[in-house]
Structure formats: structure tokens, C-alpha cells
Amino acid sequence: MRAPWLLATLALPLALGAAAKDPLAGRVAGKPVNCIDTGMVGNGPIIVDNKTILYQRGRRTWKTSPIGACPALRPLTTLIVIQYGSQLCRNDRFRVLEPGVSIPSAVCRFDAFTPYDRVKK
């Protein structure tokens, strides 16, 4: 019975530390676009919270969010993206798969993609 409590106790500082860091710190927002080329993004999405999804490649980070509510979206979940062609676009659909669960969430949709570039020093 101690193991779940211990695991939750150890995970709390990690979660609080991760939340304190802003993944867009030191970056400047550009004009939102409706589509991004998936060949120009890195290894996949980074889910920051239930309203923030990031795609990164080099000096640029693309920020998007779900249109409306997507309750299953949270860090450590997997996105199953329903993509047509080589671009990821506003209104493209995705589902969320939680760890240890084999049935994905209801369908959610992407909003526009805002580029964030690192400021040159």
C-alpha cells in the first residue's frame, strides 16, 4: 500500500518543476498560420498542458491548441493524429491515448499554428 503513495510523492516535485519552466521563454511569436509542413517539425508533439501542444525543429517552435475542450489532453499522453498529405493543418483531427489505456479519446481538432523563434543573442 505504500508504493502508490510513495510514487505520487516522488512525482509531485517533478511535475511542479516541469510546470515552472516556460518552454517558450526566450522566443518571439510570429504570425499564426493554418498549416505546417510535417517534414519541418521534429520528433513529434510536446504536450505542455490541456491547451498547449508544441512541435519543435531547430530554432523554431510551433504552438497550437485544441479547438474547444479536449479533456484527455495532458502531459505524458500520446496524440494519434489523423493527417491528410504532408501538412498538419488547423481543423485536422487527433485523438488522445492515455498511458495504459487501449481506447483513444473522442476526436479533438487543432487550432492555428503560431511560430516561436529563438531570439538571437
XYZ file of N, CA and C in Angstrom, residues 6 15 33 37 56 63 76 87 107 110:
30
model
N 4.111 6.576 -2.253
C 5.493 6.960 -2.460
C 5.699 7.456 -3.880
N 6.640 17.148 -11.289
C 5.563 17.844 -12.002
C 5.614 19.343 -11.718
N -0.307 30.592 -38.652
C -0.587 30.048 -39.981
C -1.548 28.874 -39.826
N 4.366 22.212 -42.431
C 4.884 21.044 -43.138
C 5.440 20.080 -42.099
N 8.585 21.126 -32.367
C 9.865 21.831 -32.416
C 10.751 21.310 -33.535
N 3.411 26.471 -31.849
C 2.453 26.278 -30.751
C 1.049 26.201 -31.334
N 2.314 13.557 -21.002
C 2.559 12.115 -20.981
C 1.501 11.299 -21.723
N 1.091 17.980 -44.730
C 0.947 19.114 -43.819
C -0.012 18.783 -42.688
N -12.643 12.603 -30.620
C -11.868 13.379 -31.590
C -11.764 14.832 -31.134
N -7.115 20.557 -34.125
C -6.060 21.556 -33.944
C -6.563 22.944 -34.303
